[in-house]
Amino acid sequence: MLHNETRKLLIEAWNKTHNAKEVAECFSVNTSTVYRLEKRMRETGSVETRVSLRGRKPALSQTDIHNIDRLIQEQSDITVHEIREKLQLQVSDETVRKAVLKLGYVYKKKSLHASEQERPRCQGQKGSMEKTYTGERRK
């Protein structure tokens, strides 16, 4: 990959000579590189490396993130799965969870209180789920 300064010098040499083979030999690049940079200069006005186009593109747009924020403000106990379903987002629950955290909200799993759970021990009845403590540690 050529540095930005080298790219500018290459284009200056092209503008003076219009000989791609000579410029390519001088800068130790392929002639197609000279033509490609010249074309980019004509189309965009710059030959600098495009760093903003690198990397993975975000799965959620700014509009999606804004809608998630609005939904959480309206209904503070909404789950990540419900957010994804209401906004019809084509991403995983984990992606939505990361967006919620990035917005500054605390992510908590909703847990059932003892009275809401369907276990006999929690309803005041002792059943077969009761464990006795033996004092030994498992290794």
Coordinates of N, CA and C in Angstrom, one line a residue:
M1 N 0.8 -1.2 0.0 CA 0.0 0.0 0.0 C 0.9 1.2 0.0
L2 N 0.5 2.2 -0.8 CA 1.3 3.4 -0.9 C 0.9 4.4 0.1
H3 N 1.8 5.2 0.6 CA 1.5 6.3 1.6 C 0.9 7.4 0.8
N4 N 0.2 8.3 1.5 CA -0.5 9.4 0.8 C 0.5 10.3 0.1
E5 N 1.6 10.6 0.7 CA 2.6 11.4 0.0 C 3.1 10.8 -1.3
T6 N 3.3 9.5 -1.3 CA 3.8 8.8 -2.5 C 2.7 8.9 -3.6
R7 N 1.5 8.7 -3.1 CA 0.3 8.8 -4.1 C 0.3 10.2 -4.8
K8 N 0.5 11.3 -4.0 CA 0.4 12.6 -4.5 C 1.6 12.8 -5.5
L9 N 2.8 12.3 -5.1 CA 3.9 12.5 -6.0 C 3.7 11.7 -7.3
L10 N 3.1 10.5 -7.2 CA 2.8 9.7 -8.4 C 1.8 10.4 -9.3
I11 N 0.8 11.1 -8.8 CA -0.1 11.8 -9.6 C 0.5 13.0 -10.3
E12 N 1.4 13.7 -9.5 CA 2.1 14.8 -10.1 C 3.0 14.4 -11.3
A13 N 3.7 13.2 -11.1 CA 4.5 12.7 -12.2 C 3.6 12.3 -13.4
W14 N 2.5 11.8 -13.2 CA 1.5 11.4 -14.2 C 1.1 12.7 -15.0
N15 N 0.7 13.7 -14.2 CA 0.3 15.0 -14.8 C 1.3 15.6 -15.7
K16 N 2.6 15.4 -15.4 CA 3.7 16.0 -16.1 C 4.0 15.2 -17.4
T17 N 4.0 13.9 -17.3 CA 4.5 13.0 -18.4 C 3.4 12.3 -19.2
H18 N 2.3 12.0 -18.5 CA 1.2 11.2 -19.1 C 1.7 9.9 -19.7
N19 N 2.8 9.3 -19.0 CA 3.4 8.1 -19.5 C 3.3 7.1 -18.3
A20 N 2.3 6.2 -18.3 CA 2.1 5.4 -17.1 C 3.2 4.4 -16.9
K21 N 3.8 3.9 -18.0 CA 4.9 2.9 -17.8 C 6.1 3.6 -17.2
E22 N 6.4 4.8 -17.6 CA 7.6 5.5 -17.0 C 7.4 5.8 -15.5
V23 N 6.2 6.3 -15.2 CA 5.8 6.6 -13.8 C 5.8 5.4 -13.0
A24 N 5.3 4.3 -13.5 CA 5.2 3.0 -12.7 C 6.6 2.5 -12.4
E25 N 7.5 2.6 -13.4 CA 8.9 2.1 -13.2 C 9.6 3.0 -12.1
C26 N 9.4 4.3 -12.2 CA 10.0 5.2 -11.2 C 9.5 5.0 -9.8
F27 N 8.3 4.6 -9.6 CA 7.7 4.4 -8.2 C 7.7 3.0 -7.9
S28 N 8.1 2.1 -8.7 CA 8.1 0.6 -8.5 C 6.7 0.1 -8.2
V29 N 5.8 0.5 -9.0 CA 4.4 0.0 -8.9 C 4.0 -0.5 -10.3
N30 N 2.8 -1.1 -10.4 CA 2.3 -1.6 -11.6 C 1.6 -0.5 -12.4
T31 N 1.6 -0.6 -13.7 CA 0.9 0.5 -14.5 C -0.6 0.6 -14.1
S32 N -1.2 -0.5 -13.7 CA -2.6 -0.4 -13.4 C -2.8 0.5 -12.1
T33 N -1.8 0.5 -11.2 CA -1.9 1.4 -10.0 C -1.9 2.8 -10.5
V34 N -1.1 3.2 -11.4 CA -1.0 4.5 -11.9 C -2.4 4.9 -12.5
Y35 N -3.0 4.1 -13.4 CA -4.3 4.3 -14.0 C -5.4 4.4 -12.9
R36 N -5.3 3.5 -11.9 CA -6.3 3.5 -10.9 C -6.3 4.8 -10.0
L37 N -5.1 5.2 -9.7 CA -5.0 6.4 -8.9 C -5.4 7.7 -9.7
E38 N -5.1 7.7 -11.0 CA -5.4 8.8 -11.8 C -7.0 8.8 -12.0
K39 N -7.6 7.7 -12.1 CA -9.1 7.7 -12.2 C -9.7 8.1 -10.9
R40 N -9.2 7.7 -9.7 CA -9.7 8.2 -8.5 C -9.5 9.7 -8.3
M41 N -8.4 10.2 -8.8 CA -8.2 11.6 -8.7 C -9.2 12.4 -9.5
R42 N -9.5 11.9 -10.7 CA -10.5 12.5 -11.6 C -11.9 12.5 -10.9
E43 N -12.3 11.3 -10.4 CA -13.6 11.1 -9.8 C -13.9 11.8 -8.5
T44 N -12.9 11.7 -7.6 CA -13.1 12.2 -6.2 C -12.3 13.4 -5.9
G45 N -11.2 13.7 -6.7 CA -10.4 14.9 -6.4 C -9.4 14.6 -5.3
S46 N -9.2 13.4 -4.9 CA -8.2 13.0 -3.9 C -7.8 11.6 -4.1
V47 N -6.5 11.3 -3.7 CA -5.9 10.0 -3.9 C -5.6 9.4 -2.5
E48 N -6.0 10.1 -1.4 CA -5.6 9.6 -0.1 C -6.4 8.3 0.2
T49 N -5.8 7.5 1.1 CA -6.4 6.2 1.5 C -7.7 6.5 2.2
R50 N -8.6 5.6 1.9 CA -10.0 5.7 2.5 C -10.1 4.9 3.7
V51 N -9.8 5.4 4.8 CA -9.8 4.7 6.1 C -11.2 4.5 6.6
S52 N -12.2 5.4 6.3 CA -13.5 5.3 6.8 C -14.3 4.1 6.2
L53 N -13.8 3.6 5.2 CA -14.6 2.5 4.5 C -14.1 1.1 5.0
R54 N -13.2 1.1 6.0 CA -12.6 -0.2 6.4 C -13.4 -0.7 7.6
G55 N -13.2 -2.0 7.8 CA -13.8 -2.7 9.0 C -15.3 -3.1 8.7
R56 N -15.8 -3.8 9.7 CA -17.2 -4.3 9.7 C -18.2 -3.1 9.8
K57 N -19.2 -3.2 9.0 CA -20.2 -2.2 9.0 C -21.2 -2.4 10.2
P58 N -21.7 -1.4 10.8 CA -22.6 -1.6 12.0 C -23.9 -2.3 11.5
A59 N -24.4 -3.2 12.3 CA -25.6 -3.9 12.0 C -26.8 -3.0 12.3
L60 N -26.7 -2.1 13.3 CA -27.8 -1.2 13.6 C -27.5 0.2 13.1
S61 N -28.4 0.9 12.5 CA -28.2 2.2 12.0 C -28.4 3.2 13.2
Q62 N -28.1 4.5 13.0 CA -28.3 5.5 14.0 C -29.8 5.6 14.3
T63 N -30.7 5.4 13.3 CA -32.1 5.5 13.5 C -32.6 4.3 14.4
D64 N -32.0 3.1 14.2 CA -32.4 2.0 15.0 C -32.0 2.2 16.5
I65 N -30.8 2.8 16.7 CA -30.3 3.0 18.0 C -31.2 4.1 18.7
H66 N -31.6 5.1 17.9 CA -32.5 6.2 18.5 C -33.8 5.6 18.9
N67 N -34.4 4.7 18.0 CA -35.6 4.0 18.3 C -35.6 3.1 19.5
I68 N -34.4 2.4 19.7 CA -34.2 1.6 20.9 C -34.2 2.5 22.1
D69 N -33.5 3.6 22.1 CA -33.5 4.5 23.2 C -34.9 5.0 23.6
R70 N -35.6 5.4 22.5 CA -37.0 5.9 22.8 C -37.9 4.9 23.4
L71 N -37.8 3.6 22.9 CA -38.6 2.5 23.4 C -38.2 2.2 24.9
I72 N -37.0 2.3 25.3 CA -36.6 2.0 26.6 C -37.1 3.2 27.6
Q73 N -37.1 4.4 27.1 CA -37.6 5.5 27.9 C -39.1 5.4 28.1
E74 N -39.8 4.9 27.1 CA -41.3 4.7 27.2 C -41.6 3.5 28.1
Q75 N -40.8 2.5 28.1 CA -41.1 1.3 28.8 C -39.8 0.7 29.4
S76 N -39.5 1.1 30.6 CA -38.2 0.9 31.2 C -37.9 -0.6 31.5
D77 N -38.9 -1.4 31.7 CA -38.7 -2.8 32.0 C -38.8 -3.8 30.8
I78 N -38.7 -3.2 29.6 CA -38.8 -4.0 28.4 C -37.5 -4.9 28.2
T79 N -37.7 -6.1 27.7 CA -36.6 -7.0 27.5 C -36.0 -6.7 26.2
V80 N -34.8 -7.3 26.0 CA -34.0 -7.1 24.8 C -34.8 -7.8 23.6
H81 N -35.3 -9.0 23.9 CA -36.1 -9.7 22.9 C -37.3 -8.9 22.5
E82 N -38.0 -8.3 23.4 CA -39.2 -7.5 23.1 C -38.8 -6.3 22.2
I83 N -37.7 -5.7 22.5 CA -37.2 -4.5 21.7 C -37.0 -5.0 20.3
R84 N -36.4 -6.1 20.1 CA -36.1 -6.6 18.8 C -37.4 -6.9 18.0
E85 N -38.3 -7.5 18.7 CA -39.6 -7.8 18.1 C -40.4 -6.6 17.7
K86 N -40.5 -5.6 18.7 CA -41.3 -4.4 18.4 C -40.8 -3.6 17.3
L87 N -39.5 -3.5 17.2 CA -38.8 -2.6 16.1 C -38.6 -3.5 14.9
Q88 N -38.9 -4.8 14.9 CA -38.7 -5.7 13.8 C -37.2 -5.6 13.2
L89 N -36.3 -5.7 14.2 CA -34.9 -5.6 13.8 C -34.4 -7.0 13.3
Q90 N -33.6 -7.0 12.3 CA -33.1 -8.2 11.7 C -31.7 -8.5 12.3
V91 N -31.6 -8.4 13.6 CA -30.3 -8.7 14.2 C -30.6 -9.6 15.4
S92 N -29.5 -10.1 16.1 CA -29.7 -11.0 17.2 C -30.0 -10.2 18.5
D93 N -30.4 -10.9 19.5 CA -30.7 -10.3 20.8 C -29.4 -9.7 21.4
E94 N -28.3 -10.4 21.1 CA -27.0 -9.9 21.6 C -26.6 -8.6 21.0
T95 N -26.9 -8.4 19.8 CA -26.6 -7.1 19.1 C -27.4 -6.0 19.8
V96 N -28.7 -6.3 20.0 CA -29.5 -5.3 20.7 C -29.0 -5.0 22.1
R97 N -28.6 -6.1 22.8 CA -28.1 -5.9 24.2 C -26.9 -5.0 24.2
K98 N -26.0 -5.2 23.2 CA -24.8 -4.3 23.1 C -25.1 -2.9 22.9
A99 N -26.2 -2.7 22.0 CA -26.6 -1.3 21.8 C -27.2 -0.7 23.0
V100 N -28.0 -1.4 23.8 CA -28.5 -0.9 25.1 C -27.4 -0.5 26.0
L101 N -26.4 -1.3 26.1 CA -25.3 -1.0 27.0 C -24.5 0.2 26.5
K102 N -24.4 0.4 25.2 CA -23.7 1.5 24.6 C -24.5 2.8 24.9
L103 N -25.8 2.7 25.0 CA -26.6 3.8 25.3 C -26.5 4.3 26.7
G104 N -25.9 3.4 27.5 CA -25.7 3.8 28.9 C -26.7 3.2 29.9
Y105 N -27.5 2.3 29.4 CA -28.5 1.6 30.3 C -27.8 0.4 31.0
V106 N -28.3 0.1 32.1 CA -27.9 -1.1 32.8 C -28.7 -2.3 32.4
Y107 N -28.1 -3.3 32.0 CA -28.8 -4.5 31.5 C -29.0 -5.5 32.6
K108 N -30.2 -5.8 32.9 CA -30.5 -6.8 34.0 C -31.4 -7.8 33.5
K109 N -31.1 -9.0 33.9 CA -32.0 -10.1 33.6 C -33.2 -10.1 34.5
K110 N -34.4 -10.3 34.0 CA -35.6 -10.3 34.9 C -35.6 -11.6 35.6
S111 N -35.6 -11.6 36.9 CA -35.7 -12.9 37.6 C -37.0 -13.0 38.4
L112 N -37.5 -14.2 38.5 CA -38.7 -14.4 39.2 C -38.5 -14.4 40.7
H113 N -39.4 -13.8 41.4 CA -39.4 -13.9 42.9 C -39.8 -15.3 43.3
A114 N -39.4 -15.6 44.6 CA -39.7 -17.0 45.1 C -41.1 -17.4 44.9
S115 N -42.0 -16.5 45.1 CA -43.5 -16.8 45.1 C -43.9 -17.1 43.6
E116 N -43.2 -16.6 42.6 CA -43.5 -16.7 41.2 C -42.9 -18.0 40.6
Q117 N -41.9 -18.6 41.3 CA -41.3 -19.7 40.7 C -42.1 -21.0 41.0
E118 N -42.0 -22.0 40.1 CA -42.7 -23.2 40.2 C -41.9 -24.3 40.8
R119 N -41.4 -24.0 41.9 CA -40.6 -25.1 42.6 C -41.3 -25.3 44.0
P120 N -41.4 -26.6 44.3 CA -42.1 -26.9 45.6 C -41.4 -26.3 46.8
R121 N -40.1 -26.2 46.8 CA -39.4 -25.6 48.0 C -39.8 -24.2 48.2
C122 N -40.1 -23.4 47.1 CA -40.4 -22.0 47.2 C -41.8 -21.8 47.7
Q123 N -42.7 -22.8 47.6 CA -44.1 -22.6 48.0 C -44.3 -23.1 49.4
G124 N -43.3 -23.3 50.2 CA -43.4 -23.7 51.6 C -43.4 -25.2 51.8
Q125 N -43.4 -26.0 50.7 CA -43.4 -27.4 50.8 C -42.0 -27.9 50.6
K126 N -41.5 -28.8 51.5 CA -40.2 -29.4 51.3 C -40.4 -30.6 50.4
G127 N -39.7 -30.6 49.3 CA -39.8 -31.8 48.4 C -38.4 -32.4 48.2
S128 N -38.3 -33.2 47.1 CA -37.1 -33.9 46.9 C -36.0 -33.0 46.4
M129 N -36.2 -31.7 46.2 CA -35.2 -30.9 45.7 C -34.3 -30.3 46.8
E130 N -34.7 -30.6 48.0 CA -33.9 -30.1 49.2 C -32.6 -30.9 49.3
K131 N -31.5 -30.1 49.5 CA -30.2 -30.7 49.6 C -29.6 -30.5 51.0
T132 N -29.0 -31.5 51.5 CA -28.3 -31.3 52.8 C -26.9 -31.0 52.6
Y133 N -26.4 -30.1 53.4 CA -25.0 -29.7 53.3 C -24.1 -30.7 54.0
T134 N -23.1 -31.2 53.3 CA -22.2 -32.2 53.9 C -20.9 -31.6 54.4
G135 N -20.6 -30.4 54.0 CA -19.4 -29.7 54.4 C -18.2 -30.0 53.6
E136 N -18.4 -30.9 52.5 CA -17.3 -31.1 51.6 C -17.4 -30.3 50.4
R137 N -16.2 -29.9 49.9 CA -16.1 -29.1 48.6 C -15.9 -30.1 47.5
R138 N -16.5 -29.8 46.4 CA -16.2 -30.5 45.2 C -15.0 -29.9 44.5
K139 N -14.2 -30.8 43.9 CA -13.0 -30.3 43.3 C -13.0 -30.7 41.8

